Short mmCIF file of C-alpha atoms in Angstrom, two decimals:
data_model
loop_
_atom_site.label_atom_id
_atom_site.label_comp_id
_atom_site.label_asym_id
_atom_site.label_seq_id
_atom_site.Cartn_x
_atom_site.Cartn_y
_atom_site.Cartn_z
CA UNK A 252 0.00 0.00 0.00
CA UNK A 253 1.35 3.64 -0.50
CA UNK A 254 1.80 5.66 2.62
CA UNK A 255 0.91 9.02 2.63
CA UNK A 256 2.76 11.43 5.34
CA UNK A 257 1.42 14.69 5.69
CA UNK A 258 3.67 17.98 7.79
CA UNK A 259 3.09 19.16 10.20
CA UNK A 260 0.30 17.55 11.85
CA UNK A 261 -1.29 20.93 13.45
CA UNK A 262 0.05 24.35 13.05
CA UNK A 263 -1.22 27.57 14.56
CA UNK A 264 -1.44 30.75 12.74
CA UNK A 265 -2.96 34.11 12.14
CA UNK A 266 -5.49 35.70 9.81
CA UNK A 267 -3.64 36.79 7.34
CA UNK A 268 -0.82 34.33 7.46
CA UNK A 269 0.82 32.39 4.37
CA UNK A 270 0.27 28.48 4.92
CA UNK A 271 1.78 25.52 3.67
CA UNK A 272 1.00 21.91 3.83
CA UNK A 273 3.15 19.36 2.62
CA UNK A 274 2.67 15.48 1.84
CA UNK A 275 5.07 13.14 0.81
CA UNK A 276 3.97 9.56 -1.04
CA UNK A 277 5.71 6.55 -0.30
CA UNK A 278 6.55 5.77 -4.03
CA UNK A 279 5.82 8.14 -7.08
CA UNK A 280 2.29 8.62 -7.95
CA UNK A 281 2.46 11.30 -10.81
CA UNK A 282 -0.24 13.12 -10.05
CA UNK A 283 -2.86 11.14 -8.68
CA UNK A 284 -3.08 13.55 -5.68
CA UNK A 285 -6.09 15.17 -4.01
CA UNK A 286 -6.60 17.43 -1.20
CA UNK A 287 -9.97 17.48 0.73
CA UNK A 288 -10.78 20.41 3.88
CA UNK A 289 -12.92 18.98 6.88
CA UNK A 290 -14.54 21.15 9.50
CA UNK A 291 -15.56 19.76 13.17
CA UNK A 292 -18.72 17.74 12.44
CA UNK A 293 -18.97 18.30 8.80
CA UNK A 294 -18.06 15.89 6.08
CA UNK A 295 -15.12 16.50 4.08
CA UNK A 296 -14.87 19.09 1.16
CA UNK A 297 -12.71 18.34 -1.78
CA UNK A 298 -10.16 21.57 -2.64
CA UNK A 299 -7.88 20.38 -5.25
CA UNK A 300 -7.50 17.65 -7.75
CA UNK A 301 -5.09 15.84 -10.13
CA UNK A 302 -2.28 17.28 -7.84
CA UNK A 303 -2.63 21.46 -8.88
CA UNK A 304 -6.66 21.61 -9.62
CA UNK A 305 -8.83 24.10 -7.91
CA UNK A 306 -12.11 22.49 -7.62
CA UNK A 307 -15.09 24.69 -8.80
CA UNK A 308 -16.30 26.96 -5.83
CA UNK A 309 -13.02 26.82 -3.71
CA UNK A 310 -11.51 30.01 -3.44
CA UNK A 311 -8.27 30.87 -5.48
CA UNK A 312 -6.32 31.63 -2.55
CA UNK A 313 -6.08 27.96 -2.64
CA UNK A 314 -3.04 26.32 -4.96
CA UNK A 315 -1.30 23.20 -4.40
CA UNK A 316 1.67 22.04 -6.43
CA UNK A 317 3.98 18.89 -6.83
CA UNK A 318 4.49 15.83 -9.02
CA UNK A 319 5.97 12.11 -7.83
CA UNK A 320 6.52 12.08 -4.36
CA UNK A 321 6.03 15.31 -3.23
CA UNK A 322 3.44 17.53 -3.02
CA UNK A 323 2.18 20.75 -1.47
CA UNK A 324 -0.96 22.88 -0.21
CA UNK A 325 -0.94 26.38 0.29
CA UNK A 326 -3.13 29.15 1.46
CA UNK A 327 -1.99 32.26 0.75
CA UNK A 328 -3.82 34.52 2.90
CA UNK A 329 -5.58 32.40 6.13
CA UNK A 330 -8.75 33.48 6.38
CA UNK A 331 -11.17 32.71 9.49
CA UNK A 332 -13.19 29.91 7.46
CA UNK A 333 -10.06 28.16 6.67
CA UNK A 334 -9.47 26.85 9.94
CA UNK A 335 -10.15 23.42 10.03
CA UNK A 336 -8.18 19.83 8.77
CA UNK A 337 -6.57 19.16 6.04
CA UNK A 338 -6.24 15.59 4.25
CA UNK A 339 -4.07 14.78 1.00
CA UNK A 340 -5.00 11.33 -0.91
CA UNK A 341 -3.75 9.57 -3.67
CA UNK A 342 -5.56 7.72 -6.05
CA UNK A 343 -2.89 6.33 -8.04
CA UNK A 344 -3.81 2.83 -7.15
CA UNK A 345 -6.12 1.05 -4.26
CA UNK A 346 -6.39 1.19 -1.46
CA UNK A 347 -6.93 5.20 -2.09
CA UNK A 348 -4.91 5.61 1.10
CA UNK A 349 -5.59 9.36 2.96
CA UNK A 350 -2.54 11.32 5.18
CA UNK A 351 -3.55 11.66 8.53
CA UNK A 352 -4.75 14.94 8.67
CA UNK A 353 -3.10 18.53 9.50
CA UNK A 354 -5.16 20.81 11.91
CA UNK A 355 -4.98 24.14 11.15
CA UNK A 356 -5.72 26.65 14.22
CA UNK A 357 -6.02 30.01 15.31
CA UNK A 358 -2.74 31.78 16.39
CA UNK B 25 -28.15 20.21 -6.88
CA UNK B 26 -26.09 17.02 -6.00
CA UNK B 27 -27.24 15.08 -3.01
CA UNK B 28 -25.71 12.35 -0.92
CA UNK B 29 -28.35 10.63 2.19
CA UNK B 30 -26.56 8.23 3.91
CA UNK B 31 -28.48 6.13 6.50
CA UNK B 32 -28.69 2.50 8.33
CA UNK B 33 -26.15 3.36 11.24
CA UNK B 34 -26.63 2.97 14.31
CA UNK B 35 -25.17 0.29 17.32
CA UNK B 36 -24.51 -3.32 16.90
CA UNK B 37 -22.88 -5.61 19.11
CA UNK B 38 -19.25 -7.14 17.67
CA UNK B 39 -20.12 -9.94 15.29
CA UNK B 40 -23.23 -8.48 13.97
CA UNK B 41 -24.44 -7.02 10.61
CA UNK B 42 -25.65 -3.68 9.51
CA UNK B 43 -26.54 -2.58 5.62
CA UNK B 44 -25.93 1.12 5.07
CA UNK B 45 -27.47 3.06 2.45
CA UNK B 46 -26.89 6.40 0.24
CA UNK B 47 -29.80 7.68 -1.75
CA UNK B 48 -28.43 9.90 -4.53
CA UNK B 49 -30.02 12.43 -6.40
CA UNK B 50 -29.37 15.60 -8.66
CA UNK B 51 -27.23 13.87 -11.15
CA UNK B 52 -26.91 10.70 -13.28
CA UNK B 53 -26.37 8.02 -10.63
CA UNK B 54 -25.86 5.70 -13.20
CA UNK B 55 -22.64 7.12 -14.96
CA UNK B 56 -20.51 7.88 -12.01
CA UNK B 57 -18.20 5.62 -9.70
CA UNK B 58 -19.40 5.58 -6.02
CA UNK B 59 -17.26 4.87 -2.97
CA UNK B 60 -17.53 4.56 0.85
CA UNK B 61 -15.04 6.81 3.06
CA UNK B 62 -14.97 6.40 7.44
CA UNK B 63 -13.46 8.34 9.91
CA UNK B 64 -13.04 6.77 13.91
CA UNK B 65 -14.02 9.16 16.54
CA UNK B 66 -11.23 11.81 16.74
CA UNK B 67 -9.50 10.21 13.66
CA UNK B 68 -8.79 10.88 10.13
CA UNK B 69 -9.55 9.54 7.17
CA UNK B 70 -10.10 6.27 5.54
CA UNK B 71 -10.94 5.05 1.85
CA UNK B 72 -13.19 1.57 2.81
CA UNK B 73 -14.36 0.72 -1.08
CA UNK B 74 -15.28 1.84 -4.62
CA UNK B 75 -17.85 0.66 -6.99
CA UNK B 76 -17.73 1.08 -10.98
CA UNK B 77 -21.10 2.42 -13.31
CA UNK B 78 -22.63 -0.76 -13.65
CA UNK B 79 -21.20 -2.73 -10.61
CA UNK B 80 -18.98 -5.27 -12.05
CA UNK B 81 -15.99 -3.48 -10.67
CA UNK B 82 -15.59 -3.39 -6.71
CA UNK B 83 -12.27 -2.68 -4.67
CA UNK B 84 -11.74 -2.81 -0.79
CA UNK B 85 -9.36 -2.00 1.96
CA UNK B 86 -7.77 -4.96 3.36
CA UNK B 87 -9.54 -4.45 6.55
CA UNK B 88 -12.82 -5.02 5.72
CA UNK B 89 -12.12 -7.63 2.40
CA UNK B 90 -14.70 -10.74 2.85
CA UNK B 91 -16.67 -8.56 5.88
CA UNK B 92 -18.08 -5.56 3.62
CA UNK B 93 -20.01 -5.95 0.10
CA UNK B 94 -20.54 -2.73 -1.88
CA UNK B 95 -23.05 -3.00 -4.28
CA UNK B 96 -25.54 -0.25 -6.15
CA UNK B 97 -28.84 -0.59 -7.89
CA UNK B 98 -28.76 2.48 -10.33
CA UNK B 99 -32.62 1.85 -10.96
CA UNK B 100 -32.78 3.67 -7.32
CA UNK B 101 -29.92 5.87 -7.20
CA UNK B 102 -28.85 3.96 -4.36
CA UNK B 103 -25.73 2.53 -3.30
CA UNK B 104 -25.01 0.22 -0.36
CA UNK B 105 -22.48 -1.27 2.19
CA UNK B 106 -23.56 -4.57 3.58
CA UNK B 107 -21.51 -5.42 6.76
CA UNK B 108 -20.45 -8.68 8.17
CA UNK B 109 -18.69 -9.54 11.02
CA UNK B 110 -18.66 -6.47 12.63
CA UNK B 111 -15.53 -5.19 15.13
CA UNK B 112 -14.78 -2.42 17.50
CA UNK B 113 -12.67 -0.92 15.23
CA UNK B 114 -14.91 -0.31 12.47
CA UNK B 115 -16.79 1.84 14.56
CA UNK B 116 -17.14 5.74 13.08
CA UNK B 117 -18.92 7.67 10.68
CA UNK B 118 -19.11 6.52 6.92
CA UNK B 119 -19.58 8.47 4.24
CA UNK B 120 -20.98 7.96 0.63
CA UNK B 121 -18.81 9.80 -1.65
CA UNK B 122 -19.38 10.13 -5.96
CA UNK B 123 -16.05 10.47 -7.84
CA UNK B 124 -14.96 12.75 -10.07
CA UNK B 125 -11.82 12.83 -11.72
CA UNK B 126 -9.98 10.11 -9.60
CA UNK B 127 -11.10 11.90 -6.27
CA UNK B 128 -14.05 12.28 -4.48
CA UNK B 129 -16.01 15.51 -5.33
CA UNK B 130 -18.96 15.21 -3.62
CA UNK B 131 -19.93 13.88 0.21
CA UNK B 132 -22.78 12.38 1.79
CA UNK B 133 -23.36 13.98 5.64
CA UNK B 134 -22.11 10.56 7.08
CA UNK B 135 -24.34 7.74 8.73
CA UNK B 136 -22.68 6.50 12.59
CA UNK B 137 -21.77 3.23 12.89
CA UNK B 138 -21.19 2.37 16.93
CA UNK B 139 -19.80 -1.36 17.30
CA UNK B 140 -19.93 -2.06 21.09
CA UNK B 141 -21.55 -4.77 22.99
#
């Protein structure tokens, strides 16, 4: 199965704030790489596809990047909505394994 | 509007069965690959099966493999988990997800499973 590590598990910062989220595969899986947002109680929300795709809706201070092993989210300017968990998964080949999770919180 | 109702959770003791369902509406049921996602209490995320168009093509986790059938009937936009030999640790909420392009663009609101005797 491909393992999916995601850094830093939580991080605390401020409104405002430039955020990155990276997530490392366990072998290359081009870019079969998806990253979803989940808020306490809610089901997840998918934010980006096929590695560097902003799904339709999400807001472009969203972008995520990377190819292979390694990947990365980033939000460019936090806002108060975007605090919540973050989950990469690859879909390269089954089982569609998830990273476990980075909390994002307020500084 | 896409829509995702899961339902069928609930408790069972270890051992026992339960059959969860999705009811989908707001799109073509029939032309989309479905899947089941859970998440533990206080954990993260895991993929638990998919399900091709017509339902000749099923994959599972490991964990659940000859426990857990996923099966559809696109005559009433519904998809299903049947589960088997229930444990502790496959206790959590599932979700009914609809693929997009090799991810999962749309949710269900999740359906709680409670194994516990």
């Amino acid at each position: 199965d491909i393992q999916m590590t995601q850094s830093p598990s939580s991080l605390s910062a401020s409104v405002g704030d430039r955020v990155t989220i990276t997530c490392r595969a366990s072998q290359s899986i081009s870019s079969y790489l998806n990253w979803y947002q989940q808020k306490p109680g809610k089901a997840p929300t998918l934010l980006i596809y096929a590695a560097s795709s902003l799904q339709s809706g999400v807001p472009s201070r969203f972008s995520a990047s990377g190819s292979g092993t390694d990947f990365t989210l980033t939000i460019s300017s936090l806002q108060a909505e975007d605090f919540a968990t973050y989950y990469c998964q690859q879909t390269y080949s089954p089982p569609w394994t998830f990273g476990r999770g980075t909390k994002v919180e307020i500084k | 509007e896409v829509q995702l109702v899961e339902s069928g959770g609930g408790l069972v003791q270890p051992g026992g069965s339960l059959r969860l369902s999705c009811a989908a509406s707001g799109f073509t049921f029939s032309n989309y690959w479905m899947g089941w996602v859970r998440q533990a209490p206080g954990k993260g995320l895991e993929w638990v099966a998919n399900i091709d168009q017509d339902g000749s093509d099923k994959y599972y986790v490991d964990s659940v493999k000859g426990r857990f059938t996923i099966s559809r009937d696109n005559a009433e936009n519904s998809l299903y988990l049947q589960m088997n030999s229930l444990r502790a640790e496959d206790t959590g909420v599932y979700y009914c997800a609809r693929h997009g392009s090799r991810c999962f663009n749309y949710w269900g609101q999740g359906t709680l499973v409670t194994v516990s005797s």
